Backbone as JSON, one array per atom type, in Angstrom:
{
  "sequence": "MDNNNLALLGPIPEGNLTQDMLLEHAKNMLDSMLDFKELLLGYNCAIKEIKTKFDVLNTEFEVRYRRNPISSIHTRLKSQTSIMEKLGRLGLEMTRDNIEQNLHDIAGIRVICSYVDDIYSIADAFIRQADITLISRKDYIKNPKPNGYRSLHLIVSVPIFFSNEVKNVHAEIQIRTIAMDFWASLEHQIKYKQNVRNAADIAEQLRKCAEVIAATDNMMKNIRTKIDSERGEQSEEEIIFEKLKKFDINLG",
  "N": [[-0.29, 28.86, -20.5], [-0.17, 27.89, -17.08], [1.38, 24.98, -16.17], [1.13, 23.94, -13.69], [-1.45, 24.09, -12.94], [-3.92, 21.86, -12.78], [-6.58, 21.7, -13.06], [-9.73, 20.79, -14.5], [-10.59, 22.09, -17.64], [-13.1, 22.5, -18.67], [-16.08, 23.04, -20.78], [-15.83, 24.47, -24.1], [-16.0, 27.96, -24.2], [-18.96, 29.88, -24.99], [-19.78, 31.88, -27.9], [-18.39, 34.03, -30.46], [-15.69, 32.57, -31.7], [-12.33, 32.64, -32.7], [-10.19, 30.78, -34.95], [-7.64, 30.67, -33.9], [-8.16, 31.05, -31.18], [-9.58, 28.73, -30.58], [-7.63, 26.81, -31.08], [-5.76, 27.5, -29.1], [-7.23, 26.94, -26.82], [-7.52, 24.16, -27.13], [-4.83, 23.42, -27.0], [-4.2, 24.15, -24.35], [-5.81, 22.36, -22.95], [-4.65, 19.9, -23.72], [-2.05, 20.24, -22.72], [-2.59, 20.32, -19.98], [-3.69, 17.77, -19.55], [-1.53, 16.1, -20.31], [0.38, 16.87, -18.43], [-0.8, 15.97, -16.09], [-0.8, 13.25, -16.66], [1.95, 12.78, -16.64], [2.47, 13.33, -13.99], [1.11, 11.18, -12.7], [2.67, 9.15, -13.69], [5.02, 9.17, -12.13], [4.01, 8.28, -9.65], [3.1, 5.74, -10.36], [5.5, 4.51, -11.03], [6.69, 4.54, -8.52], [5.12, 2.68, -7.16], [5.89, 0.33, -8.52], [8.6, 0.25, -7.83], [8.54, -0.01, -5.0], [7.06, -2.38, -4.69], [8.82, -4.22, -5.86], [10.91, -4.12, -3.99], [9.69, -5.32, -1.75], [9.18, -7.85, -2.83], [11.8, -8.76, -3.16], [12.64, -8.9, -0.45], [10.91, -10.89, 0.44], [11.78, -13.1, -1.05], [14.37, -13.31, -0.04], [13.83, -14.06, 2.65], [12.71, -16.54, 2.17], [14.87, -18.02, 1.15], [16.75, -17.84, 3.24], [15.32, -18.65, 5.56], [13.52, -20.57, 4.85], [10.82, -19.89, 4.58], [8.03, -17.98, 3.6], [7.25, -14.79, 4.44], [5.45, -13.03, 3.29], [2.28, -13.2, 1.95], [0.79, -12.16, -0.2], [0.81, -9.37, -2.51], [-0.74, -6.34, -3.14], [-1.57, -3.67, -5.33], [-2.48, -0.24, -6.05], [-3.45, 2.59, -8.0], [-4.5, 5.77, -7.39], [-7.48, 7.07, -8.77], [-8.26, 9.76, -11.12], [-10.71, 10.91, -10.5], [-11.02, 10.2, -7.78], [-8.86, 11.58, -6.71], [-9.62, 14.23, -7.22], [-11.95, 14.35, -5.67], [-10.95, 13.97, -3.07], [-9.25, 16.18, -2.75], [-11.23, 18.12, -2.91], [-12.64, 17.62, -0.53], [-10.76, 18.5, 1.21], [-10.81, 21.12, 0.7], [-9.26, 22.19, -1.35], [-7.8, 23.36, -4.43], [-7.42, 21.68, -7.61], [-4.38, 21.32, -8.19], [-1.0, 20.72, -9.2], [0.92, 21.16, -7.17], [-0.73, 21.06, -4.86], [-1.61, 18.43, -4.96], [0.81, 16.93, -4.74], [1.8, 17.83, -2.28], [-0.19, 17.41, -0.39], [-1.58, 15.0, -0.72], [-0.82, 11.82, 0.07], [-1.37, 9.26, -0.55], [-1.77, 8.47, -3.15], [-0.29, 6.61, -4.6], [-0.64, 3.34, -3.75], [0.13, 0.54, -1.75], [-0.54, -2.67, -0.68], [0.41, -5.01, 1.6], [0.21, -8.36, 2.32], [0.57, -10.43, 5.02], [1.52, -13.57, 6.6], [1.67, -13.95, 9.39], [1.38, -12.05, 12.47], [3.82, -11.16, 13.62], [5.42, -11.21, 11.39], [4.66, -8.95, 10.02], [5.89, -6.78, 11.34], [8.57, -7.52, 11.11], [9.01, -7.46, 8.32], [8.29, -4.81, 7.76], [10.18, -3.34, 9.27], [12.58, -4.19, 8.05], [12.21, -3.17, 5.51], [12.02, -0.37, 5.95], [14.58, 0.17, 6.85], [16.12, 0.33, 4.6], [18.38, 2.19, 2.62], [17.51, 4.09, 0.74], [14.93, 4.66, 1.36], [12.66, 6.85, 2.84], [11.05, 7.38, 5.82], [7.99, 8.84, 6.35], [5.67, 8.9, 7.95], [4.25, 6.78, 10.51], [1.71, 4.64, 11.43], [0.35, 2.62, 13.76], [-2.12, 0.55, 13.68], [-2.52, -1.91, 14.66], [-1.49, -2.43, 17.21], [-2.86, -0.34, 18.29], [-5.9, -0.36, 17.64], [-8.44, 0.95, 15.37], [-11.56, 2.51, 16.4], [-13.65, 1.01, 15.21], [-12.59, -1.48, 15.0], [-10.72, -1.96, 13.07], [-7.58, -3.1, 11.9], [-4.19, -2.7, 11.09], [-0.89, -2.0, 9.8], [0.25, 1.11, 8.97], [2.25, 2.85, 6.7], [3.72, 5.82, 5.57], [5.8, 6.65, 3.03], [8.73, 7.94, 1.35], [10.15, 7.55, -1.81], [12.92, 7.47, -4.01], [12.71, 8.08, -7.49], [14.24, 7.27, -10.44], [14.45, 8.99, -13.25], [15.12, 9.64, -16.77], [16.16, 12.19, -16.93], [16.1, 13.3, -14.41], [15.9, 12.98, -10.8], [13.26, 12.01, -8.82], [11.54, 12.39, -5.82], [9.02, 10.47, -4.49], [5.92, 10.13, -2.83], [4.28, 7.45, -1.07], [1.71, 5.23, 0.12], [1.78, 2.56, 2.37], [0.22, -0.35, 3.39], [0.29, -2.83, 5.76], [-0.72, -5.98, 6.66], [-2.26, -8.9, 8.22], [-3.52, -11.98, 6.71], [-5.99, -12.55, 7.85], [-6.72, -10.04, 8.94], [-6.97, -8.61, 6.57], [-9.07, -9.94, 5.33], [-11.17, -9.29, 7.1], [-11.19, -6.45, 6.78], [-11.88, -6.19, 4.08], [-14.51, -7.22, 3.95], [-15.75, -5.51, 5.78], [-15.51, -3.11, 4.41], [-17.18, -3.57, 2.2], [-19.68, -3.82, 3.46], [-19.88, -1.37, 4.71], [-20.39, 0.49, 2.69], [-22.9, -0.11, 1.75], [-26.19, 0.96, 1.11], [-28.82, 2.46, 3.09], [-28.92, 0.78, 5.42], [-30.42, -1.01, 7.95], [-30.44, -0.88, 11.56], [-27.78, -0.05, 11.94], [-25.94, 0.58, 13.96], [-25.92, -1.71, 15.57], [-24.89, -3.56, 13.77], [-22.36, -2.47, 13.36], [-21.25, -2.89, 15.88], [-21.21, -5.68, 15.96], [-19.37, -6.16, 13.92], [-17.11, -5.05, 15.09], [-16.7, -6.83, 17.19], [-16.18, -9.12, 15.72], [-13.74, -8.38, 14.64], [-12.15, -8.45, 16.92], [-12.2, -11.18, 17.52], [-10.92, -12.18, 15.26], [-8.41, -10.99, 15.59], [-7.58, -12.27, 17.93], [-7.41, -14.87, 16.95], [-5.33, -14.56, 15.1], [-3.18, -14.09, 16.86], [-3.15, -16.54, 18.24], [-2.44, -18.3, 16.16], [0.1, -17.36, 15.57], [1.39, -17.97, 17.98], [1.2, -20.77, 17.96], [2.8, -21.41, 15.74], [5.26, -20.43, 16.69], [5.64, -22.11, 18.89], [5.87, -24.61, 17.65], [8.21, -24.18, 16.19], [10.04, -23.84, 18.29], [10.04, -26.33, 19.49], [11.21, -28.04, 17.79], [13.72, -28.83, 18.33], [17.3, -29.46, 18.6], [19.04, -29.73, 15.57], [20.37, -32.56, 13.83], [23.6, -33.27, 12.33], [23.19, -34.4, 9.82], [20.57, -33.58, 9.28], [20.9, -30.82, 9.12], [22.54, -30.6, 6.85], [20.75, -31.6, 4.97], [18.72, -29.67, 5.08], [20.09, -27.48, 4.03], [20.58, -28.41, 1.46], [17.98, -28.47, 0.46], [17.48, -25.81, -0.01], [18.47, -25.34, -2.5], [16.45, -26.03, -4.14], [14.71, -23.94, -4.26], [12.94, -21.66, -6.2], [14.3, -19.01, -7.84], [13.49, -17.32, -9.76]],
  "CA": [[-0.95, 28.27, -19.33], [0.71, 27.34, -16.04], [1.15, 23.54, -16.1], [0.84, 23.56, -12.32], [-2.89, 24.06, -12.78], [-4.43, 20.65, -13.4], [-8.03, 21.72, -13.02], [-10.37, 20.57, -15.79], [-10.87, 23.4, -18.25], [-14.51, 22.62, -18.94], [-16.45, 23.17, -22.18], [-15.39, 25.67, -24.82], [-16.95, 29.05, -23.95], [-19.81, 30.27, -26.12], [-19.44, 33.16, -28.51], [-17.64, 33.97, -31.71], [-14.31, 32.23, -31.41], [-11.46, 32.52, -33.85], [-9.47, 29.52, -35.01], [-6.52, 30.77, -32.97], [-8.68, 30.86, -29.83], [-9.91, 27.31, -30.44], [-6.36, 26.1, -31.0], [-5.18, 27.78, -27.79], [-8.01, 26.18, -25.84], [-7.16, 22.75, -27.29], [-3.45, 23.28, -26.51], [-4.23, 24.2, -22.9], [-6.37, 21.09, -22.48], [-3.66, 18.86, -23.92], [-0.96, 20.48, -21.76], [-3.06, 19.94, -18.65], [-3.83, 16.31, -19.52], [-0.2, 15.5, -20.36], [1.04, 17.13, -17.15], [-1.4, 15.05, -15.12], [-0.3, 11.92, -17.0], [3.33, 12.73, -16.18], [2.4, 13.26, -12.53], [0.76, 9.82, -12.33], [3.79, 8.29, -14.04], [5.89, 9.09, -10.97], [3.38, 7.43, -8.63], [3.08, 4.38, -10.88], [6.87, 3.99, -10.88], [6.92, 4.32, -7.09], [4.48, 1.41, -6.86], [6.75, -0.74, -9.04], [9.84, 0.24, -7.05], [8.27, -0.53, -3.66], [6.66, -3.8, -4.81], [10.05, -4.98, -6.09], [11.63, -4.21, -2.73], [9.04, -6.33, -0.91], [9.42, -9.15, -3.47], [13.18, -9.15, -2.83], [12.66, -9.31, 0.96], [10.2, -12.16, 0.56], [12.67, -14.12, -1.58], [15.47, -13.47, 0.93], [13.34, -14.83, 3.79], [12.51, -17.92, 1.74], [16.18, -18.66, 1.02], [17.42, -17.91, 4.54], [14.54, -19.25, 6.64], [12.58, -21.54, 4.28], [9.45, -19.46, 4.89], [7.63, -16.72, 2.98], [6.42, -13.97, 5.33], [4.44, -12.31, 2.52], [1.33, -14.05, 1.24], [0.47, -11.51, -1.47], [0.99, -7.92, -2.57], [-1.72, -5.7, -4.02], [-1.25, -2.26, -5.58], [-3.5, 0.55, -6.74], [-3.15, 3.99, -8.29], [-5.73, 6.55, -7.17], [-8.02, 7.61, -10.02], [-8.39, 11.22, -11.17], [-11.94, 11.27, -9.78], [-10.75, 10.09, -6.35], [-7.97, 12.67, -6.37], [-10.43, 15.46, -7.2], [-12.87, 14.29, -4.52], [-10.2, 14.15, -1.81], [-8.85, 17.6, -2.7], [-12.44, 18.87, -2.61], [-12.93, 17.48, 0.9], [-9.76, 19.31, 1.92], [-11.0, 22.51, 0.31], [-8.11, 22.59, -2.15], [-7.93, 23.28, -5.87], [-6.67, 20.58, -8.21], [-3.11, 21.74, -8.76], [0.09, 19.75, -8.99], [1.48, 21.39, -5.84], [-1.68, 20.58, -3.86], [-1.59, 16.97, -5.01], [2.08, 16.39, -4.24], [2.06, 18.24, -0.91], [-1.26, 17.07, 0.54], [-2.08, 13.63, -0.92], [0.3, 10.88, 0.18], [-1.87, 7.9, -0.78], [-2.09, 8.24, -4.58], [0.31, 5.3, -4.82], [-0.99, 2.49, -2.62], [0.64, -0.83, -1.76], [-1.03, -3.45, 0.46], [1.22, -6.23, 1.76], [-0.52, -9.31, 3.17], [1.5, -11.35, 5.67], [0.92, -14.76, 7.22], [1.61, -13.83, 10.84], [1.5, -10.69, 12.98], [5.22, -10.77, 13.79], [5.97, -10.99, 10.05], [4.36, -7.56, 9.64], [6.92, -5.9, 11.89], [9.87, -7.91, 10.54], [9.06, -6.96, 6.94], [8.25, -3.34, 7.8], [11.47, -2.83, 9.76], [13.6, -4.45, 7.03], [11.94, -2.24, 4.41], [12.34, 1.0, 6.36], [16.03, 0.29, 7.03], [16.8, 0.5, 3.32], [18.98, 3.53, 2.6], [16.81, 5.04, -0.12], [13.55, 4.83, 1.83], [12.47, 7.84, 3.91], [9.77, 7.2, 6.51], [7.3, 10.11, 6.62], [4.83, 8.67, 9.14], [3.95, 5.38, 10.83], [0.54, 4.51, 12.3], [0.18, 1.21, 14.09], [-3.5, 0.24, 14.05], [-2.57, -3.27, 15.22], [-1.37, -2.22, 18.65], [-3.9, 0.64, 18.65], [-6.93, -0.49, 16.6], [-9.45, 1.99, 15.25], [-12.76, 2.16, 17.19], [-14.49, 0.0, 14.55], [-11.91, -2.77, 15.02], [-9.76, -2.05, 11.96], [-6.18, -3.32, 12.29], [-3.21, -2.7, 10.0], [0.23, -1.09, 10.0], [0.29, 2.07, 7.86], [3.49, 3.6, 6.51], [3.86, 6.78, 4.48], [7.23, 6.71, 2.74], [9.18, 8.63, 0.15], [11.12, 6.72, -2.51], [13.44, 8.17, -5.18], [12.48, 7.47, -8.8], [15.28, 7.75, -11.33], [14.06, 9.17, -14.63], [16.25, 9.87, -17.66], [16.73, 13.53, -16.77], [15.96, 13.82, -13.04], [15.51, 12.06, -9.72], [12.1, 12.6, -8.17], [11.09, 11.69, -4.61], [7.58, 10.29, -4.59], [5.29, 9.57, -1.63], [3.39, 6.3, -1.25], [1.16, 4.66, 1.35], [1.91, 1.11, 2.46], [-0.56, -0.98, 4.44], [0.76, -4.2, 5.98], [-1.67, -6.65, 7.56], [-2.33, -10.35, 8.04], [-4.6, -12.48, 5.85], [-7.23, -12.4, 8.6], [-7.04, -8.6, 8.98], [-7.39, -8.19, 5.23], [-10.4, -10.53, 5.16], [-12.13, -8.46, 7.84], [-11.25, -5.12, 6.18], [-12.59, -6.28, 2.8], [-15.94, -7.37, 4.22], [-16.22, -4.28, 6.43], [-15.6, -2.09, 3.36], [-18.38, -3.85, 1.43], [-20.86, -3.53, 4.28], [-19.88, 0.06, 5.03], [-20.91, 1.3, 1.59], [-24.27, -0.47, 1.39], [-27.09, 2.05, 1.44], [-30.05, 2.23, 3.86], [-28.78, -0.4, 6.29], [-31.1, -0.86, 9.24], [-29.68, -1.31, 12.74], [-26.37, 0.18, 11.6], [-25.15, 0.57, 15.19], [-25.76, -3.11, 15.98], [-23.98, -4.19, 12.8], [-21.01, -1.95, 13.64], [-20.77, -3.55, 17.09], [-20.89, -7.05, 15.58], [-18.12, -6.11, 13.16], [-16.02, -4.81, 16.04], [-16.47, -8.09, 17.9], [-15.53, -10.02, 14.76], [-12.34, -7.95, 14.54], [-11.46, -8.94, 18.12], [-12.05, -12.63, 17.35], [-9.88, -12.39, 14.25], [-7.12, -10.62, 16.19], [-7.22, -13.35, 18.85], [-7.0, -16.01, 16.12], [-3.99, -14.23, 14.59], [-2.21, -14.3, 17.94], [-3.06, -17.98, 18.49], [-1.69, -18.92, 15.06], [1.5, -16.98, 15.75], [1.91, -18.73, 19.12], [1.34, -22.17, 17.53], [4.0, -21.49, 14.9], [6.43, -20.23, 17.56], [5.79, -23.33, 19.7], [6.38, -25.67, 16.76], [9.61, -23.86, 15.89], [10.87, -24.03, 19.48], [10.04, -27.74, 19.89], [11.87, -28.85, 16.78], [14.94, -29.36, 18.92], [18.55, -29.22, 17.9], [19.14, -30.59, 14.41], [21.57, -33.35, 13.66], [24.42, -32.81, 11.22], [22.54, -34.85, 8.58], [19.4, -32.73, 9.05], [21.4, -29.5, 8.72], [22.97, -30.72, 5.46], [19.55, -31.78, 4.17], [18.05, -28.37, 5.0], [20.84, -26.64, 3.11], [20.35, -28.92, 0.11], [16.63, -28.11, 0.03], [17.48, -24.43, -0.46], [18.76, -25.32, -3.93], [15.2, -26.25, -4.87], [13.91, -22.71, -4.26], [12.93, -20.97, -7.48], [14.69, -17.59, -7.67], [13.03, -16.57, -10.93]],
  "C": [[0.08, 27.7, -18.35], [0.4, 25.86, -15.89], [0.88, 23.06, -14.69], [-0.66, 23.44, -12.1], [-3.45, 22.86, -13.53], [-5.94, 20.6, -13.42], [-8.6, 21.5, -14.41], [-10.82, 21.91, -16.36], [-12.34, 23.58, -18.58], [-14.79, 22.8, -20.42], [-15.9, 24.46, -22.79], [-16.42, 26.77, -24.6], [-17.72, 29.43, -25.21], [-19.36, 31.62, -26.67], [-18.7, 32.95, -29.82], [-16.16, 33.76, -31.41], [-13.52, 32.1, -32.71], [-10.78, 31.17, -33.82], [-8.29, 29.51, -34.04], [-6.97, 30.53, -31.53], [-9.01, 29.39, -29.57], [-8.64, 26.47, -30.29], [-5.7, 26.29, -29.64], [-5.9, 27.0, -26.7], [-7.63, 24.69, -25.89], [-5.75, 22.5, -26.74], [-3.42, 23.26, -24.99], [-4.77, 22.89, -22.31], [-5.35, 19.97, -22.59], [-2.5, 19.0, -22.94], [-1.35, 20.01, -20.37], [-3.16, 18.43, -18.52], [-2.47, 15.62, -19.5], [0.56, 15.71, -19.05], [0.51, 16.2, -16.07], [-0.91, 13.62, -15.37], [1.13, 11.75, -16.49], [3.38, 12.63, -14.65], [2.11, 11.83, -12.08], [1.87, 8.83, -12.67], [4.72, 8.09, -12.84], [5.33, 8.16, -9.9], [3.34, 5.96, -9.08], [4.46, 3.73, -10.75], [7.21, 3.71, -9.42], [6.3, 2.99, -6.65], [5.36, 0.25, -7.3], [8.01, -0.89, -8.2], [9.62, -0.41, -5.68], [7.87, -2.0, -3.71], [7.9, -4.67, -5.03], [10.84, -5.17, -4.8], [11.02, -5.27, -1.81], [9.21, -7.73, -1.51], [10.81, -9.67, -3.13], [13.27, -9.62, -1.38], [11.99, -10.67, 1.14], [11.07, -13.32, 0.06], [13.84, -14.38, -0.62], [15.03, -14.33, 2.11], [13.15, -16.3, 3.4], [13.83, -18.67, 1.68], [16.81, -18.87, 2.4], [16.67, -18.76, 5.56], [13.52, -20.28, 6.15], [11.14, -21.17, 4.6], [9.19, -18.11, 4.23], [6.77, -15.91, 3.94], [5.29, -13.26, 4.6], [3.57, -13.29, 1.74], [1.0, -13.49, -0.13], [0.7, -10.02, -1.35], [-0.02, -7.36, -3.57], [-1.37, -4.21, -4.15], [-2.44, -1.56, -6.22], [-3.02, 1.99, -6.89], [-4.45, 4.76, -8.22], [-6.19, 7.15, -8.5], [-8.11, 9.13, -9.96], [-9.61, 11.67, -10.39], [-11.7, 11.24, -8.28], [-9.84, 11.21, -5.87], [-8.75, 13.97, -6.25], [-11.34, 15.5, -5.98], [-12.14, 14.55, -3.21], [-9.73, 15.58, -1.67], [-10.05, 18.47, -2.35], [-12.79, 18.82, -1.14], [-11.96, 18.31, 1.74], [-9.89, 20.79, 1.6], [-9.87, 23.06, -0.54], [-8.41, 22.47, -3.64], [-7.06, 22.14, -6.41], [-5.46, 21.13, -8.95], [-2.05, 20.7, -8.44], [0.69, 19.91, -7.6], [0.58, 20.84, -4.75], [-1.69, 19.05, -3.81], [-0.34, 16.42, -4.34], [2.31, 16.7, -2.77], [1.03, 17.72, 0.09], [-1.8, 15.65, 0.41], [-0.9, 12.66, -0.94], [-0.12, 9.45, -0.12], [-2.28, 7.65, -2.23], [-1.52, 6.9, -5.01], [0.05, 4.46, -3.58], [-0.49, 1.07, -2.79], [0.12, -1.52, -0.5], [-0.29, -4.78, 0.5], [0.5, -7.14, 2.76], [0.47, -10.35, 3.7], [0.77, -12.52, 6.31], [0.7, -14.58, 8.71], [1.86, -12.39, 11.27], [2.96, -10.26, 13.1], [5.93, -10.55, 12.45], [5.77, -9.54, 9.61], [5.49, -6.64, 10.08], [8.3, -6.24, 11.33], [10.04, -7.34, 9.14], [9.1, -5.44, 6.92], [9.6, -2.77, 8.22], [12.57, -3.03, 8.72], [13.45, -3.48, 5.86], [12.38, -0.82, 4.76], [13.85, 1.22, 6.51], [16.77, 0.54, 5.71], [17.17, 1.97, 3.11], [18.2, 4.54, 1.77], [15.35, 5.26, 0.26], [13.52, 5.83, 2.98], [11.09, 7.64, 4.52], [9.19, 8.56, 6.86], [6.43, 9.98, 7.87], [4.55, 7.18, 9.29], [2.79, 5.36, 11.8], [0.27, 3.03, 12.51], [-1.25, 0.97, 14.6], [-3.65, -1.22, 14.48], [-2.48, -3.18, 16.74], [-2.43, -1.25, 19.16], [-4.99, 0.63, 17.58], [-7.86, 0.73, 16.55], [-10.7, 1.56, 16.03], [-13.63, 1.08, 16.55], [-13.84, -1.38, 14.5], [-10.85, -2.93, 13.95], [-8.33, -2.17, 12.49], [-5.3, -3.38, 11.04], [-2.06, -1.79, 10.41], [0.33, -0.21, 8.76], [1.62, 2.82, 7.85], [3.31, 4.58, 5.36], [5.35, 6.95, 4.25], [7.48, 7.55, 1.5], [10.27, 7.76, -0.49], [11.62, 7.48, -3.74], [13.17, 7.37, -6.47], [13.46, 8.1, -9.78], [14.77, 7.78, -12.77], [15.3, 9.49, -15.47], [16.94, 11.2, -17.41], [16.63, 14.09, -15.36], [15.69, 12.68, -12.07], [14.38, 12.72, -8.95], [11.7, 11.75, -6.97], [9.57, 11.66, -4.59], [7.05, 9.64, -3.31], [4.39, 8.39, -1.99], [2.9, 5.84, 0.12], [1.27, 3.15, 1.29], [1.07, 0.63, 3.64], [-0.09, -2.42, 4.55], [-0.15, -4.85, 7.02], [-1.62, -8.16, 7.33], [-3.48, -10.71, 7.11], [-5.94, -12.26, 6.54], [-7.67, -10.94, 8.69], [-7.57, -8.11, 7.64], [-8.78, -8.72, 4.91], [-11.45, -9.67, 5.85], [-12.29, -7.09, 7.17], [-12.03, -5.13, 4.87], [-14.09, -6.38, 3.02], [-16.51, -6.12, 4.87], [-16.4, -3.17, 5.39], [-16.86, -2.3, 2.53], [-19.64, -3.46, 2.19], [-21.01, -2.04, 4.52], [-20.56, 0.89, 3.95], [-22.27, 0.84, 1.06], [-25.22, 0.6, 1.92], [-28.27, 1.56, 2.28], [-30.0, 0.94, 4.69], [-29.48, -0.13, 7.61], [-30.23, -1.41, 10.37], [-28.17, -1.17, 12.51], [-25.47, 0.09, 12.84], [-24.89, -0.86, 15.66], [-24.78, -3.84, 15.06], [-22.54, -3.76, 13.06], [-20.42, -2.64, 14.86], [-20.41, -5.02, 16.79], [-19.59, -7.13, 14.81], [-16.92, -5.9, 14.09], [-15.68, -6.07, 16.8], [-15.79, -9.11, 16.99], [-14.05, -9.68, 14.64], [-11.54, -8.45, 15.74], [-11.22, -10.44, 18.03], [-10.93, -12.94, 16.36], [-8.49, -12.06, 14.8], [-6.65, -11.71, 17.15], [-6.74, -14.59, 18.08], [-5.61, -15.79, 15.55], [-2.92, -14.52, 15.63], [-2.04, -15.78, 18.26], [-2.24, -18.67, 17.42], [-0.2, -18.59, 15.17], [2.13, -17.8, 16.88], [2.11, -20.2, 18.76], [2.6, -22.34, 16.69], [5.27, -21.35, 15.73], [6.71, -21.49, 18.39], [6.37, -24.46, 18.86], [7.86, -25.44, 16.46], [10.52, -24.16, 17.08], [11.0, -25.49, 19.87], [10.7, -28.64, 18.86], [13.17, -29.45, 17.29], [16.17, -29.06, 18.07], [18.7, -30.23, 16.77], [20.45, -31.37, 14.39], [22.35, -32.81, 12.47], [23.79, -33.2, 9.88], [21.35, -33.96, 8.24], [19.82, -31.33, 8.58], [21.82, -29.53, 7.25], [21.75, -30.83, 4.54], [18.8, -30.46, 3.99], [18.76, -27.45, 4.02], [20.63, -27.1, 1.67], [18.97, -28.51, -0.42], [16.56, -26.68, -0.48], [17.8, -24.3, -1.95], [17.49, -25.49, -4.76], [14.35, -24.99, -4.98], [14.06, -22.0, -5.61], [13.21, -19.48, -7.27], [14.21, -16.75, -8.84], [11.82, -15.72, -10.65]]
}
């Protein structure tokens, strides 16, 4: 059997089957399952690699600037069912080549930031890393979707070092503020409720909520910028004290 074919083999065919035929069928099923497991291993490792990179950046910002730009990081690995459904929508068979060449969001990382400008600072610092290849970038913050959705989407490729090979794996990264994530979570819940009356009115209300949240994000960023600019020039004692406080940061 070609291990590139990850399609489910289905039930054992009816008829008089020899023991050798049954063993071959079982072997093919196991080969297919193990190949799929190995495929997901690469994506799972990519999630770990990318999350570590963002954790490092967050720690660096805390040490250098006494501020964490990242509030939280969430990850997910697309399930086999979701992979099959997406390939089906694309009219593609479930093969390893089709998965690797056409699905770039099997490994998903969502980075939640405190402020809008943090999104771009963290994204730019991440993309500049030598082993990260940017495949595509979609800025739904500057250009929101019609329903009001806002987020920065990156498709990247990251090398994963296994014992016998180096494999480049694609992953999708979504970077948004706490407020954007709050809106997206509620919109997702409402979107999948069945038999909703006045769907058009609800969609318009959600879009208006997204605009209010975006305005709040900008106001919070401006307030923080104003506070930072009005702190004035620090005295020598204050500078020494700020440096001493950096020793209290937990690097573990």
